[in-house]
Amino acid sequence: MKKFTSVSDVENLQEIIKKALHIKENPLSETEKGKGKTIGLVFLNSSLRTRLSSQIAAQNLGLNVLTLNAAQEAWNLEFADGAVMNGDTVEHIKDAIEVLNQYCDIIAVRCFAGMKNKEDDVNESILSQFEQHAKVPVISLESATRHPLQSLADCITITENWKEELKPKVVLTWAPHIKPIAHAVGNSFAEWMQEMDVDFVIANPEGYDLDKNFTKNVEVIHDQDEALKDADFIYVKNWSSFDDYAAMPEVKESWMLTNKKLENTNQAKVMHCLPVRRNVELSDEVMDGENSIIYQQAKNRIFSAQVVFSEILDELNSK
């Protein structure tokens, strides 16, 4: 593995999941693999699980970890090519990345969608610059359009919780929110589920269809109760409109997940990437109930990161 920004960077998903579960059994089995190497974790946005799980995973491999909260601790960054920097920006992203090249063997970056310019977000205006200018492997800790480490953790969690021979039915369901939310988690989960041996459908209200570049031919159902019927796993997540970018079209029906809605499922396990707006996206009774595997999912963020770091170290150590 030479980089990690999407499922397309994974040669064999089932093999990676198997390796991650093996690492979970003994997280300290490769403490010498990263010895003498440094990973730079660059955060342009807030983080809890991604930050901590990445640090733990790197330390488990013996990596030296540099964490930069770039939005608060670094100089104001300029991202535009050809910019005349006579304003508030002090350092160009190209120069910052070149310095990171000198300090780090791996660069991992978290850069959310700006939710203002659709073209910039779709074209990954920030992550693409890291990929262009970095001379070391780049890992996405979430970008404008994808959250691959989260999606890998989701795949690990589903695999752990499904022992039947039949394919599980997995439903990604939209949930309400108080503000426009980016599409990265929804896009990414849809992309990865299409590489899994599952029956996958998406449920969202009219006006909230995700980008078809990610959902492709996945069935999209605009009736939540219909979509949830006989579900084995339910992934709850909000996102704003893609077509009317970042808008929040009115939704009159109740889309918050409750125990009542779970009655229509196959005792479905409930997932969410966190943070979650309790009693907005899903109810306390679901969040704290026996169907929830949300905290297990959060713990697996360590092992999704660790298996990716391990694979990239294998590539670096082979040179």
PDB file of C-alpha atoms in Angstrom:
ATOM      1  CA  MET A   1       0.000   0.000   0.000  1.00  0.00           C
ATOM      2  CA  LYS A   2       1.616   3.245  -1.193  1.00  0.00           C
ATOM      3  CA  LYS A   3      -1.070   5.662   0.024  1.00  0.00           C
ATOM      4  CA  PHE A   4      -4.533   5.557   1.573  1.00  0.00           C
ATOM      5  CA  THR A   5      -7.241   7.983   0.512  1.00  0.00           C
ATOM      6  CA  SER A   6     -10.041   5.659  -0.659  1.00  0.00           C
ATOM      7  CA  VAL A   7     -11.069   2.019  -1.011  1.00  0.00           C
ATOM      8  CA  SER A   8      -9.310   1.943  -4.372  1.00  0.00           C
ATOM      9  CA  ASP A   9      -5.989   1.968  -2.492  1.00  0.00           C
ATOM     10  CA  VAL A  10      -6.854  -1.401  -0.922  1.00  0.00           C
ATOM     11  CA  GLU A  11      -5.839  -4.353  -3.050  1.00  0.00           C
ATOM     12  CA  ASN A  12      -7.820  -6.977  -1.112  1.00  0.00           C
ATOM     13  CA  LEU A  13     -10.416  -5.666   1.338  1.00  0.00           C
ATOM     14  CA  GLN A  14     -11.178  -9.007   2.974  1.00  0.00           C
ATOM     15  CA  GLU A  15      -7.490  -9.596   3.583  1.00  0.00           C
ATOM     16  CA  ILE A  16      -7.090  -6.154   5.170  1.00  0.00           C
ATOM     17  CA  ILE A  17     -10.094  -6.796   7.444  1.00  0.00           C
ATOM     18  CA  LYS A  18      -8.613 -10.163   8.434  1.00  0.00           C
ATOM     19  CA  LYS A  19      -5.273  -8.497   9.249  1.00  0.00           C
ATOM     20  CA  ALA A  20      -7.007  -5.781  11.283  1.00  0.00           C
ATOM     21  CA  LEU A  21      -8.856  -8.363  13.368  1.00  0.00           C
ATOM     22  CA  HIS A  22      -5.580 -10.211  13.925  1.00  0.00           C
ATOM     23  CA  ILE A  23      -3.980  -6.950  15.097  1.00  0.00           C
ATOM     24  CA  LYS A  24      -6.921  -6.388  17.433  1.00  0.00           C
ATOM     25  CA  GLU A  25      -6.111  -9.680  19.176  1.00  0.00           C
ATOM     26  CA  ASN A  26      -2.560  -8.470  19.880  1.00  0.00           C
ATOM     27  CA  PRO A  27      -2.132  -4.731  19.168  1.00  0.00           C
ATOM     28  CA  LEU A  28       1.505  -4.743  20.341  1.00  0.00           C
ATOM     29  CA  SER A  29       2.711  -7.504  18.037  1.00  0.00           C
ATOM     30  CA  GLU A  30       4.596  -5.120  15.711  1.00  0.00           C
ATOM     31  CA  THR A  31       6.122  -2.561  18.053  1.00  0.00           C
ATOM     32  CA  GLU A  32       9.418  -2.524  16.141  1.00  0.00           C
ATOM     33  CA  LYS A  33       7.953  -2.057  12.664  1.00  0.00           C
ATOM     34  CA  GLY A  34       7.877   1.744  12.817  1.00  0.00           C
ATOM     35  CA  LYS A  35      11.103   2.201  14.751  1.00  0.00           C
ATOM     36  CA  GLY A  36      13.108   5.152  13.459  1.00  0.00           C
ATOM     37  CA  LYS A  37      10.226   6.506  11.352  1.00  0.00           C
ATOM     38  CA  THR A  38       7.928   9.472  11.912  1.00  0.00           C
ATOM     39  CA  ILE A  39       4.282  10.028  11.036  1.00  0.00           C
ATOM     40  CA  GLY A  40       2.930  13.558  10.876  1.00  0.00           C
ATOM     41  CA  LEU A  41      -0.755  13.893  11.789  1.00  0.00           C
ATOM     42  CA  VAL A  42      -1.984  17.186  10.344  1.00  0.00           C
ATOM     43  CA  PHE A  43      -5.391  18.385  11.539  1.00  0.00           C
ATOM     44  CA  LEU A  44      -7.037  21.260   9.719  1.00  0.00           C
ATOM     45  CA  ASN A  45     -10.291  20.428  11.526  1.00  0.00           C
ATOM     46  CA  SER A  46     -11.549  19.200  14.889  1.00  0.00           C
ATOM     47  CA  SER A  47     -11.121  15.577  15.871  1.00  0.00           C
ATOM     48  CA  LEU A  48     -11.549  13.182  18.784  1.00  0.00           C
ATOM     49  CA  ARG A  49     -11.652   9.560  17.563  1.00  0.00           C
ATOM     50  CA  THR A  50      -9.469  10.124  14.500  1.00  0.00           C
ATOM     51  CA  ARG A  51      -6.807  11.951  16.498  1.00  0.00           C
ATOM     52  CA  LEU A  52      -6.644   9.533  19.424  1.00  0.00           C
ATOM     53  CA  SER A  53      -7.031   6.317  17.440  1.00  0.00           C
ATOM     54  CA  SER A  54      -4.326   7.397  14.979  1.00  0.00           C
ATOM     55  CA  GLN A  55      -1.937   8.269  17.801  1.00  0.00           C
ATOM     56  CA  ILE A  56      -2.560   4.947  19.555  1.00  0.00           C
ATOM     57  CA  ALA A  57      -2.180   2.990  16.314  1.00  0.00           C
ATOM     58  CA  ALA A  58       1.083   4.738  15.447  1.00  0.00           C
ATOM     59  CA  GLN A  59       2.507   4.235  18.939  1.00  0.00           C
ATOM     60  CA  ASN A  60       1.539   0.548  18.827  1.00  0.00           C
ATOM     61  CA  LEU A  61       3.802   0.254  15.769  1.00  0.00           C
ATOM     62  CA  GLY A  62       6.705   2.122  17.365  1.00  0.00           C
ATOM     63  CA  LEU A  63       6.302   5.201  15.157  1.00  0.00           C
ATOM     64  CA  ASN A  64       7.355   8.627  16.320  1.00  0.00           C
ATOM     65  CA  VAL A  65       4.191  10.772  16.213  1.00  0.00           C
ATOM     66  CA  LEU A  66       4.058  14.471  15.386  1.00  0.00           C
ATOM     67  CA  THR A  67       0.593  16.007  15.755  1.00  0.00           C
ATOM     68  CA  LEU A  68      -0.050  19.441  14.268  1.00  0.00           C
ATOM     69  CA  ASN A  69      -3.316  21.270  14.884  1.00  0.00           C
ATOM     70  CA  ALA A  70      -2.704  23.352  11.807  1.00  0.00           C
ATOM     71  CA  ALA A  71      -5.817  25.497  12.063  1.00  0.00           C
ATOM     72  CA  GLN A  72      -4.827  26.717  15.551  1.00  0.00           C
ATOM     73  CA  GLU A  73      -1.075  26.236  15.929  1.00  0.00           C
ATOM     74  CA  ALA A  74       0.427  26.866  12.484  1.00  0.00           C
ATOM     75  CA  TRP A  75       0.703  29.995  10.365  1.00  0.00           C
ATOM     76  CA  ASN A  76      -2.391  30.945   8.397  1.00  0.00           C
ATOM     77  CA  LEU A  77      -2.180  28.824   5.259  1.00  0.00           C
ATOM     78  CA  GLU A  78      -2.695  29.924   1.683  1.00  0.00           C
ATOM     79  CA  PHE A  79      -4.125  27.283  -0.672  1.00  0.00           C
ATOM     80  CA  ALA A  80      -4.560  29.161  -3.968  1.00  0.00           C
ATOM     81  CA  ASP A  81      -1.964  28.752  -6.710  1.00  0.00           C
ATOM     82  CA  GLY A  82      -0.432  32.025  -7.819  1.00  0.00           C
ATOM     83  CA  ALA A  83      -1.772  33.916  -4.810  1.00  0.00           C
ATOM     84  CA  VAL A  84      -0.292  37.308  -4.000  1.00  0.00           C
ATOM     85  CA  MET A  85       0.154  36.791  -0.283  1.00  0.00           C
ATOM     86  CA  ASN A  86      -0.266  40.345   0.941  1.00  0.00           C
ATOM     87  CA  GLY A  87      -3.182  39.568   3.251  1.00  0.00           C
ATOM     88  CA  ASP A  88      -3.820  37.365   6.289  1.00  0.00           C
ATOM     89  CA  THR A  89      -2.162  34.199   4.959  1.00  0.00           C
ATOM     90  CA  VAL A  90       1.483  33.733   5.933  1.00  0.00           C
ATOM     91  CA  GLU A  91       2.582  30.357   4.551  1.00  0.00           C
ATOM     92  CA  HIS A  92       1.620  28.621   1.329  1.00  0.00           C
ATOM     93  CA  ILE A  93       0.436  25.029   1.591  1.00  0.00           C
ATOM     94  CA  LYS A  94       3.115  23.968  -0.928  1.00  0.00           C
ATOM     95  CA  ASP A  95       5.849  25.250   1.388  1.00  0.00           C
ATOM     96  CA  ALA A  96       4.254  23.671   4.460  1.00  0.00           C
ATOM     97  CA  ILE A  97       4.022  20.285   2.739  1.00  0.00           C
ATOM     98  CA  GLU A  98       7.633  20.531   1.542  1.00  0.00           C
ATOM     99  CA  VAL A  99       8.733  21.091   5.147  1.00  0.00           C
ATOM    100  CA  LEU A 100       6.649  18.108   6.267  1.00  0.00           C
ATOM    101  CA  ASN A 101       8.482  16.064   3.625  1.00  0.00           C
ATOM    102  CA  GLN A 102      11.724  16.852   5.460  1.00  0.00           C
ATOM    103  CA  TYR A 103      10.377  15.809   8.855  1.00  0.00           C
ATOM    104  CA  CYS A 104       8.032  12.882   8.173  1.00  0.00           C
ATOM    105  CA  ASP A 105       8.102   9.457   6.567  1.00  0.00           C
ATOM    106  CA  ILE A 106       4.277   9.421   6.372  1.00  0.00           C
ATOM    107  CA  ILE A 107       1.865  12.369   6.254  1.00  0.00           C
ATOM    108  CA  ALA A 108      -1.735  11.935   7.408  1.00  0.00           C
ATOM    109  CA  VAL A 109      -4.126  14.855   6.948  1.00  0.00           C
ATOM    110  CA  ARG A 110      -7.669  15.739   8.005  1.00  0.00           C
ATOM    111  CA  CYS A 111      -9.348  18.404   5.865  1.00  0.00           C
ATOM    112  CA  PHE A 112     -13.133  18.778   5.843  1.00  0.00           C
ATOM    113  CA  ALA A 113     -15.293  20.070   3.032  1.00  0.00           C
ATOM    114  CA  GLY A 114     -15.671  23.836   3.103  1.00  0.00           C
ATOM    115  CA  MET A 115     -19.372  23.451   2.185  1.00  0.00           C
ATOM    116  CA  LYS A 116     -19.258  26.752   0.275  1.00  0.00           C
ATOM    117  CA  ASN A 117     -17.871  25.872  -3.151  1.00  0.00           C
ATOM    118  CA  LYS A 118     -19.119  22.573  -4.567  1.00  0.00           C
ATOM    119  CA  GLU A 119     -16.404  22.364  -7.210  1.00  0.00           C
ATOM    120  CA  ASP A 120     -13.620  22.885  -4.680  1.00  0.00           C
ATOM    121  CA  ASP A 121     -15.005  20.177  -2.410  1.00  0.00           C
ATOM    122  CA  VAL A 122     -15.719  17.640  -5.146  1.00  0.00           C
ATOM    123  CA  ASN A 123     -12.219  18.167  -6.546  1.00  0.00           C
ATOM    124  CA  GLU A 124     -10.617  17.808  -3.101  1.00  0.00           C
ATOM    125  CA  SER A 125      -8.914  21.199  -3.272  1.00  0.00           C
ATOM    126  CA  ILE A 126      -6.854  20.583  -0.108  1.00  0.00           C
ATOM    127  CA  LEU A 127      -6.171  16.832  -0.091  1.00  0.00           C
ATOM    128  CA  SER A 128      -5.165  16.982  -3.761  1.00  0.00           C
ATOM    129  CA  GLN A 129      -2.393  19.431  -2.870  1.00  0.00           C
ATOM    130  CA  PHE A 130      -1.010  17.034  -0.283  1.00  0.00           C
ATOM    131  CA  GLU A 131      -1.061  14.238  -2.850  1.00  0.00           C
ATOM    132  CA  GLN A 132       0.597  16.475  -5.434  1.00  0.00           C
ATOM    133  CA  HIS A 133       3.374  17.924  -3.300  1.00  0.00           C
ATOM    134  CA  ALA A 134       4.106  15.191  -0.732  1.00  0.00           C
ATOM    135  CA  LYS A 135       7.144  13.028  -1.412  1.00  0.00           C
ATOM    136  CA  VAL A 136       6.077  10.489   1.225  1.00  0.00           C
ATOM    137  CA  PRO A 137       2.912   8.345   1.524  1.00  0.00           C
ATOM    138  CA  VAL A 138      -0.271  10.331   2.213  1.00  0.00           C
ATOM    139  CA  ILE A 139      -3.125   9.039   4.377  1.00  0.00           C
ATOM    140  CA  SER A 140      -6.546  10.677   4.510  1.00  0.00           C
ATOM    141  CA  LEU A 141      -7.864  11.180   8.034  1.00  0.00           C
ATOM    142  CA  GLU A 142     -11.042  12.479   6.350  1.00  0.00           C
ATOM    143  CA  SER A 143     -11.321  14.724   3.336  1.00  0.00           C
ATOM    144  CA  ALA A 144     -14.004  16.743   1.592  1.00  0.00           C
ATOM    145  CA  THR A 145     -15.549  13.670  -0.037  1.00  0.00           C
ATOM    146  CA  ARG A 146     -14.392  10.582   1.884  1.00  0.00           C
ATOM    147  CA  HIS A 147     -13.547   9.204   5.340  1.00  0.00           C
ATOM    148  CA  PRO A 148     -11.723   5.960   4.478  1.00  0.00           C
ATOM    149  CA  LEU A 149     -10.337   5.048   7.922  1.00  0.00           C
ATOM    150  CA  GLN A 150     -13.867   5.323   9.327  1.00  0.00           C
ATOM    151  CA  SER A 151     -15.240   3.168   6.524  1.00  0.00           C
ATOM    152  CA  LEU A 152     -12.597   0.503   7.061  1.00  0.00           C
ATOM    153  CA  ALA A 153     -13.482   0.450  10.771  1.00  0.00           C
ATOM    154  CA  ASP A 154     -17.135   0.068   9.738  1.00  0.00           C
ATOM    155  CA  CYS A 155     -16.261  -2.922   7.560  1.00  0.00           C
ATOM    156  CA  ILE A 156     -14.302  -4.480  10.435  1.00  0.00           C
ATOM    157  CA  THR A 157     -17.259  -3.957  12.789  1.00  0.00           C
ATOM    158  CA  ILE A 158     -19.797  -5.504  10.423  1.00  0.00           C
ATOM    159  CA  THR A 159     -17.503  -8.487   9.865  1.00  0.00           C
ATOM    160  CA  GLU A 160     -17.147  -9.012  13.633  1.00  0.00           C
ATOM    161  CA  ASN A 161     -20.901  -8.956  14.144  1.00  0.00           C
ATOM    162  CA  TRP A 162     -22.046 -11.145  11.258  1.00  0.00           C
ATOM    163  CA  LYS A 163     -21.452 -14.895  11.467  1.00  0.00           C
ATOM    164  CA  GLU A 164     -24.326 -16.091   9.266  1.00  0.00           C
ATOM    165  CA  GLU A 165     -23.898 -17.631   5.821  1.00  0.00           C
ATOM    166  CA  LEU A 166     -26.465 -15.360   4.164  1.00  0.00           C
ATOM    167  CA  LYS A 167     -25.507 -11.825   3.155  1.00  0.00           C
ATOM    168  CA  PRO A 168     -26.514  -9.234   5.756  1.00  0.00           C
ATOM    169  CA  LYS A 169     -28.785  -6.388   4.751  1.00  0.00           C
ATOM    170  CA  VAL A 170     -27.031  -3.092   5.489  1.00  0.00           C
ATOM    171  CA  VAL A 171     -28.943   0.195   5.411  1.00  0.00           C
ATOM    172  CA  LEU A 172     -27.350   3.627   5.395  1.00  0.00           C
ATOM    173  CA  THR A 173     -30.095   5.913   6.651  1.00  0.00           C
ATOM    174  CA  TRP A 174     -30.125   9.698   6.627  1.00  0.00           C
ATOM    175  CA  ALA A 175     -30.897  11.357   9.956  1.00  0.00           C
ATOM    176  CA  PRO A 176     -31.919  14.879  10.947  1.00  0.00           C
ATOM    177  CA  HIS A 177     -29.412  17.513  12.062  1.00  0.00           C
ATOM    178  CA  ILE A 178     -29.436  21.156  13.106  1.00  0.00           C
ATOM    179  CA  LYS A 179     -26.940  22.340  10.470  1.00  0.00           C
ATOM    180  CA  PRO A 180     -25.615  21.345   7.022  1.00  0.00           C
ATOM    181  CA  ILE A 181     -23.270  18.372   7.299  1.00  0.00           C
ATOM    182  CA  ALA A 182     -20.735  17.238   4.693  1.00  0.00           C
ATOM    183  CA  HIS A 183     -21.082  14.070   2.612  1.00  0.00           C
ATOM    184  CA  ALA A 184     -17.751  12.389   3.359  1.00  0.00           C
ATOM    185  CA  VAL A 185     -18.968   9.637   5.709  1.00  0.00           C
ATOM    186  CA  GLY A 186     -22.026   8.807   3.608  1.00  0.00           C
ATOM    187  CA  ASN A 187     -20.052   8.795   0.357  1.00  0.00           C
ATOM    188  CA  SER A 188     -17.291   6.688   1.814  1.00  0.00           C
ATOM    189  CA  PHE A 189     -19.549   4.138   3.494  1.00  0.00           C
ATOM    190  CA  ALA A 190     -21.486   3.698   0.240  1.00  0.00           C
ATOM    191  CA  GLU A 191     -18.249   3.174  -1.666  1.00  0.00           C
ATOM    192  CA  TRP A 192     -16.860   0.587   0.753  1.00  0.00           C
ATOM    193  CA  MET A 193     -20.126  -1.339   1.126  1.00  0.00           C
ATOM    194  CA  GLN A 194     -20.098  -1.977  -2.606  1.00  0.00           C
ATOM    195  CA  GLU A 195     -16.833  -3.864  -2.056  1.00  0.00           C
ATOM    196  CA  MET A 196     -18.351  -5.958   0.746  1.00  0.00           C
ATOM    197  CA  ASP A 197     -20.472  -9.084   0.368  1.00  0.00           C
ATOM    198  CA  VAL A 198     -23.655  -7.436   1.643  1.00  0.00           C
ATOM    199  CA  ASP A 199     -27.072  -6.344   0.409  1.00  0.00           C
ATOM    200  CA  PHE A 200     -26.805  -2.581   0.648  1.00  0.00           C
ATOM    201  CA  VAL A 201     -29.440   0.126   0.331  1.00  0.00           C
ATOM    202  CA  ILE A 202     -29.560   3.829   1.150  1.00  0.00           C
ATOM    203  CA  ALA A 203     -32.522   5.583   2.746  1.00  0.00           C
ATOM    204  CA  ASN A 204     -32.882   9.341   2.560  1.00  0.00           C
ATOM    205  CA  PRO A 205     -35.622  11.931   1.984  1.00  0.00           C
ATOM    206  CA  GLU A 206     -36.247  13.490  -1.413  1.00  0.00           C
ATOM    207  CA  GLY A 207     -33.626  16.129  -2.122  1.00  0.00           C
ATOM    208  CA  TYR A 208     -30.884  14.395  -0.141  1.00  0.00           C
ATOM    209  CA  ASP A 209     -29.489  11.896  -2.657  1.00  0.00           C
ATOM    210  CA  LEU A 210     -25.721  11.531  -2.417  1.00  0.00           C
ATOM    211  CA  ASP A 211     -23.319  12.002  -5.321  1.00  0.00           C
ATOM    212  CA  LYS A 212     -23.862   9.160  -7.797  1.00  0.00           C
ATOM    213  CA  ASN A 213     -20.111   8.975  -8.337  1.00  0.00           C
ATOM    214  CA  PHE A 214     -20.098   7.243  -4.947  1.00  0.00           C
ATOM    215  CA  THR A 215     -23.482   5.508  -4.790  1.00  0.00           C
ATOM    216  CA  LYS A 216     -23.382   4.313  -8.429  1.00  0.00           C
ATOM    217  CA  ASN A 217     -26.206   1.768  -8.850  1.00  0.00           C
ATOM    218  CA  VAL A 218     -27.064   1.321  -5.175  1.00  0.00           C
ATOM    219  CA  GLU A 219     -30.813   1.413  -4.558  1.00  0.00           C
ATOM    220  CA  VAL A 220     -31.943   4.653  -2.895  1.00  0.00           C
ATOM    221  CA  ILE A 221     -35.266   4.475  -1.049  1.00  0.00           C
ATOM    222  CA  HIS A 222     -37.077   7.609   0.064  1.00  0.00           C
ATOM    223  CA  ASP A 223     -39.258   5.778   2.603  1.00  0.00           C
ATOM    224  CA  GLN A 224     -37.267   4.985   5.747  1.00  0.00           C
ATOM    225  CA  ASP A 225     -39.649   2.308   7.059  1.00  0.00           C
ATOM    226  CA  GLU A 226     -39.521   0.474   3.745  1.00  0.00           C
ATOM    227  CA  ALA A 227     -35.734   0.623   3.647  1.00  0.00           C
ATOM    228  CA  LEU A 228     -35.325  -0.618   7.220  1.00  0.00           C
ATOM    229  CA  LYS A 229     -37.485  -3.708   6.708  1.00  0.00           C
ATOM    230  CA  ASP A 230     -35.464  -6.835   7.617  1.00  0.00           C
ATOM    231  CA  ALA A 231     -32.250  -4.832   8.043  1.00  0.00           C
ATOM    232  CA  ASP A 232     -29.375  -6.510   9.882  1.00  0.00           C
ATOM    233  CA  PHE A 233     -27.236  -3.368  10.225  1.00  0.00           C
ATOM    234  CA  ILE A 234     -28.336   0.266  10.236  1.00  0.00           C
ATOM    235  CA  TYR A 235     -25.800   3.038   9.767  1.00  0.00           C
ATOM    236  CA  VAL A 236     -27.248   6.366  10.947  1.00  0.00           C
ATOM    237  CA  LYS A 237     -25.742   9.550   9.468  1.00  0.00           C
ATOM    238  CA  ASN A 238     -26.816  13.022   8.442  1.00  0.00           C
ATOM    239  CA  TRP A 239     -25.764  14.836   5.288  1.00  0.00           C
ATOM    240  CA  SER A 240     -26.955  17.948   3.482  1.00  0.00           C
ATOM    241  CA  SER A 241     -28.184  18.142  -0.099  1.00  0.00           C
ATOM    242  CA  PHE A 242     -25.647  17.396  -2.802  1.00  0.00           C
ATOM    243  CA  ASP A 243     -27.601  18.641  -5.818  1.00  0.00           C
ATOM    244  CA  ASP A 244     -28.549  21.912  -4.070  1.00  0.00           C
ATOM    245  CA  TYR A 245     -25.159  21.938  -2.448  1.00  0.00           C
ATOM    246  CA  ALA A 246     -25.128  22.274   1.369  1.00  0.00           C
ATOM    247  CA  ALA A 247     -28.848  23.132   1.460  1.00  0.00           C
ATOM    248  CA  MET A 248     -31.250  21.533   3.943  1.00  0.00           C
ATOM    249  CA  PRO A 249     -34.557  20.878   2.138  1.00  0.00           C
ATOM    250  CA  GLU A 250     -37.528  20.627   4.486  1.00  0.00           C
ATOM    251  CA  VAL A 251     -38.343  17.110   5.694  1.00  0.00           C
ATOM    252  CA  LYS A 252     -41.791  16.651   7.184  1.00  0.00           C
ATOM    253  CA  GLU A 253     -41.504  12.983   8.128  1.00  0.00           C
ATOM    254  CA  SER A 254     -39.699  11.815  11.269  1.00  0.00           C
ATOM    255  CA  TRP A 255     -36.352  10.255  10.345  1.00  0.00           C
ATOM    256  CA  MET A 256     -34.842  10.000  13.836  1.00  0.00           C
ATOM    257  CA  LEU A 257     -34.081   6.346  14.583  1.00  0.00           C
ATOM    258  CA  THR A 258     -36.090   4.970  17.528  1.00  0.00           C
ATOM    259  CA  ASN A 259     -36.754   1.561  19.053  1.00  0.00           C
ATOM    260  CA  LYS A 260     -40.154   1.622  17.365  1.00  0.00           C
ATOM    261  CA  LYS A 261     -38.470   1.775  13.976  1.00  0.00           C
ATOM    262  CA  LEU A 262     -36.174  -1.105  14.932  1.00  0.00           C
ATOM    263  CA  GLU A 263     -39.211  -3.375  15.303  1.00  0.00           C
ATOM    264  CA  ASN A 264     -39.354  -3.561  11.515  1.00  0.00           C
ATOM    265  CA  THR A 265     -35.792  -4.914  11.281  1.00  0.00           C
ATOM    266  CA  ASN A 266     -34.017  -8.202  11.870  1.00  0.00           C
ATOM    267  CA  GLN A 267     -32.967  -7.006  15.345  1.00  0.00           C
ATOM    268  CA  ALA A 268     -30.586  -4.737  13.486  1.00  0.00           C
ATOM    269  CA  LYS A 269     -27.292  -3.619  14.948  1.00  0.00           C
ATOM    270  CA  VAL A 270     -27.052   0.176  14.961  1.00  0.00           C
ATOM    271  CA  MET A 271     -23.950   2.078  13.874  1.00  0.00           C
ATOM    272  CA  HIS A 272     -22.879   5.729  13.880  1.00  0.00           C
ATOM    273  CA  CYS A 273     -19.464   7.297  13.273  1.00  0.00           C
ATOM    274  CA  LEU A 274     -19.781   9.786  16.172  1.00  0.00           C
ATOM    275  CA  PRO A 275     -20.105  12.500  17.336  1.00  0.00           C
ATOM    276  CA  VAL A 276     -23.874  12.070  17.444  1.00  0.00           C
ATOM    277  CA  ARG A 277     -26.666  14.526  18.223  1.00  0.00           C
ATOM    278  CA  ARG A 278     -28.654  12.463  20.715  1.00  0.00           C
ATOM    279  CA  ASN A 279     -32.425  12.661  20.354  1.00  0.00           C
ATOM    280  CA  VAL A 280     -31.978  14.380  17.001  1.00  0.00           C
ATOM    281  CA  GLU A 281     -30.258  11.753  14.840  1.00  0.00           C
ATOM    282  CA  LEU A 282     -31.157   8.821  17.041  1.00  0.00           C
ATOM    283  CA  SER A 283     -32.838   8.424  20.404  1.00  0.00           C
ATOM    284  CA  ASP A 284     -31.179   7.749  23.743  1.00  0.00           C
ATOM    285  CA  GLU A 285     -32.971   4.405  23.870  1.00  0.00           C
ATOM    286  CA  VAL A 286     -31.246   3.320  20.651  1.00  0.00           C
ATOM    287  CA  MET A 287     -27.877   4.854  21.460  1.00  0.00           C
ATOM    288  CA  ASP A 288     -27.722   3.175  24.857  1.00  0.00           C
ATOM    289  CA  GLY A 289     -29.651   0.046  23.908  1.00  0.00           C
ATOM    290  CA  GLU A 290     -28.540  -3.512  23.275  1.00  0.00           C
ATOM    291  CA  ASN A 291     -28.692  -3.049  19.489  1.00  0.00           C
ATOM    292  CA  SER A 292     -26.017  -0.355  19.526  1.00  0.00           C
ATOM    293  CA  ILE A 293     -22.494  -1.330  18.452  1.00  0.00           C
ATOM    294  CA  ILE A 294     -21.400   2.293  18.147  1.00  0.00           C
ATOM    295  CA  TYR A 295     -18.668   2.162  20.800  1.00  0.00           C
ATOM    296  CA  GLN A 296     -17.293  -1.085  19.381  1.00  0.00           C
ATOM    297  CA  GLN A 297     -17.210   0.699  16.045  1.00  0.00           C
ATOM    298  CA  ALA A 298     -15.293   3.586  17.652  1.00  0.00           C
ATOM    299  CA  LYS A 299     -12.730   1.218  19.188  1.00  0.00           C
ATOM    300  CA  ASN A 300     -12.155  -0.348  15.789  1.00  0.00           C
ATOM    301  CA  ARG A 301     -10.904   3.026  14.568  1.00  0.00           C
ATOM    302  CA  ILE A 302      -7.610   2.062  16.256  1.00  0.00           C
ATOM    303  CA  PHE A 303      -7.289  -1.100  14.228  1.00  0.00           C
ATOM    304  CA  SER A 304      -8.341   0.380  10.910  1.00  0.00           C
ATOM    305  CA  ALA A 305      -5.596   2.975  11.357  1.00  0.00           C
ATOM    306  CA  GLN A 306      -3.065   0.454  12.613  1.00  0.00           C
ATOM    307  CA  VAL A 307      -3.511  -1.971   9.728  1.00  0.00           C
ATOM    308  CA  VAL A 308      -3.170   0.875   7.207  1.00  0.00           C
ATOM    309  CA  PHE A 309      -0.056   2.269   8.915  1.00  0.00           C
ATOM    310  CA  SER A 310       1.361  -1.268   9.066  1.00  0.00           C
ATOM    311  CA  GLU A 311       0.777  -1.851   5.355  1.00  0.00           C
ATOM    312  CA  ILE A 312       2.422   1.440   4.427  1.00  0.00           C
ATOM    313  CA  LEU A 313       5.383   0.683   6.683  1.00  0.00           C
ATOM    314  CA  ASP A 314       5.780  -2.657   4.894  1.00  0.00           C
ATOM    315  CA  GLU A 315       6.095  -0.708   1.641  1.00  0.00           C
ATOM    316  CA  LEU A 316       8.589   1.763   3.140  1.00  0.00           C
ATOM    317  CA  ASN A 317      10.654  -0.943   4.823  1.00  0.00           C
ATOM    318  CA  SER A 318      10.913  -2.939   1.588  1.00  0.00           C
ATOM    319  CA  LYS A 319      12.808  -0.120  -0.142  1.00  0.00           C
TER     320      LYS A 319
END
